[in-house]
XYZ file of C-alpha atoms in Angstrom:
82
model
C -14.554 10.495 -4.492
C -10.876 11.446 -4.311
C -11.026 11.212 -0.519
C -12.136 7.544 -0.730
C -9.206 6.698 -3.031
C -6.795 8.328 -0.581
C -7.956 5.952 2.169
C -7.049 2.799 0.235
C -3.907 1.812 2.060
C -2.315 -1.071 3.930
C 0.202 -1.308 6.745
C 2.728 -4.097 7.246
C 4.467 -4.724 10.573
C 8.224 -4.745 9.956
C 9.336 -5.059 13.612
C 7.714 -5.152 17.047
C 7.291 -1.386 17.024
C 7.695 -0.456 13.345
C 5.421 -0.467 10.308
C 5.567 0.266 6.590
C 2.468 1.566 4.817
C 1.505 1.707 1.157
C -1.199 3.132 -1.054
C -3.358 0.350 -2.500
C -3.823 2.311 -5.734
C -1.905 0.589 -8.528
C 0.578 3.034 -10.085
C -0.133 1.603 -13.558
C -3.934 1.766 -14.060
C -5.180 3.199 -10.756
C -7.059 0.026 -9.783
C -7.344 -0.994 -6.144
C -4.648 -3.545 -5.339
C -5.715 -6.535 -3.250
C -3.880 -8.329 -0.469
C -2.961 -11.872 -1.448
C -0.963 -14.168 0.850
C 1.303 -11.515 2.358
C 1.797 -9.689 -0.934
C -0.256 -7.344 -3.122
C -1.897 -8.123 -6.485
C -3.501 -5.814 -9.044
C -6.704 -7.410 -10.381
C -6.694 -5.214 -13.506
C -3.431 -6.306 -15.104
C -1.793 -8.850 -12.800
C 1.081 -6.809 -11.384
C 2.428 -8.289 -8.154
C 4.100 -6.415 -5.314
C 6.003 -7.760 -2.303
C 5.118 -6.953 1.295
C 7.625 -4.080 0.997
C 5.614 -2.556 -1.875
C 8.243 -3.415 -4.513
C 7.073 -4.616 -7.937
C 7.802 -8.345 -8.245
C 6.136 -9.518 -11.450
C 3.298 -9.276 -13.915
C 2.735 -6.143 -15.984
C 5.769 -3.902 -15.442
C 5.020 -0.831 -13.350
C 6.607 1.132 -10.530
C 6.501 0.227 -6.843
C 3.493 0.991 -4.661
C 3.556 4.482 -3.166
C 5.101 4.433 0.306
C 3.258 6.357 3.014
C 4.681 7.865 6.198
C 3.958 5.990 9.447
C 4.200 6.916 13.099
C 3.643 4.334 15.835
C 3.081 5.130 19.504
C 4.036 1.976 21.392
C 2.494 3.289 24.635
C -1.002 3.612 23.150
C -0.670 1.119 20.294
C -1.820 3.753 17.793
C -0.465 3.657 14.247
C -0.841 6.859 12.211
C -0.469 6.826 8.432
C -0.143 9.927 6.277
C 0.960 10.878 2.771
């Protein structure tokens, strides 16, 4: 079960060859955060996060957890790790 939770993540393209990635586990209640119009929204308590993972409104909590990314522009492969 823990392994499934670890796979809940999203990547956002920040430049032609750069990405930012975030855990989709809300830091407040542990609910799965949804993607909503280019931002993230927690369905459990209404916290909102920007496309950079920063908290932007709703129930006060910390930012989404940032994950490490590596992009190979030759192969088009994006790797995401903790």
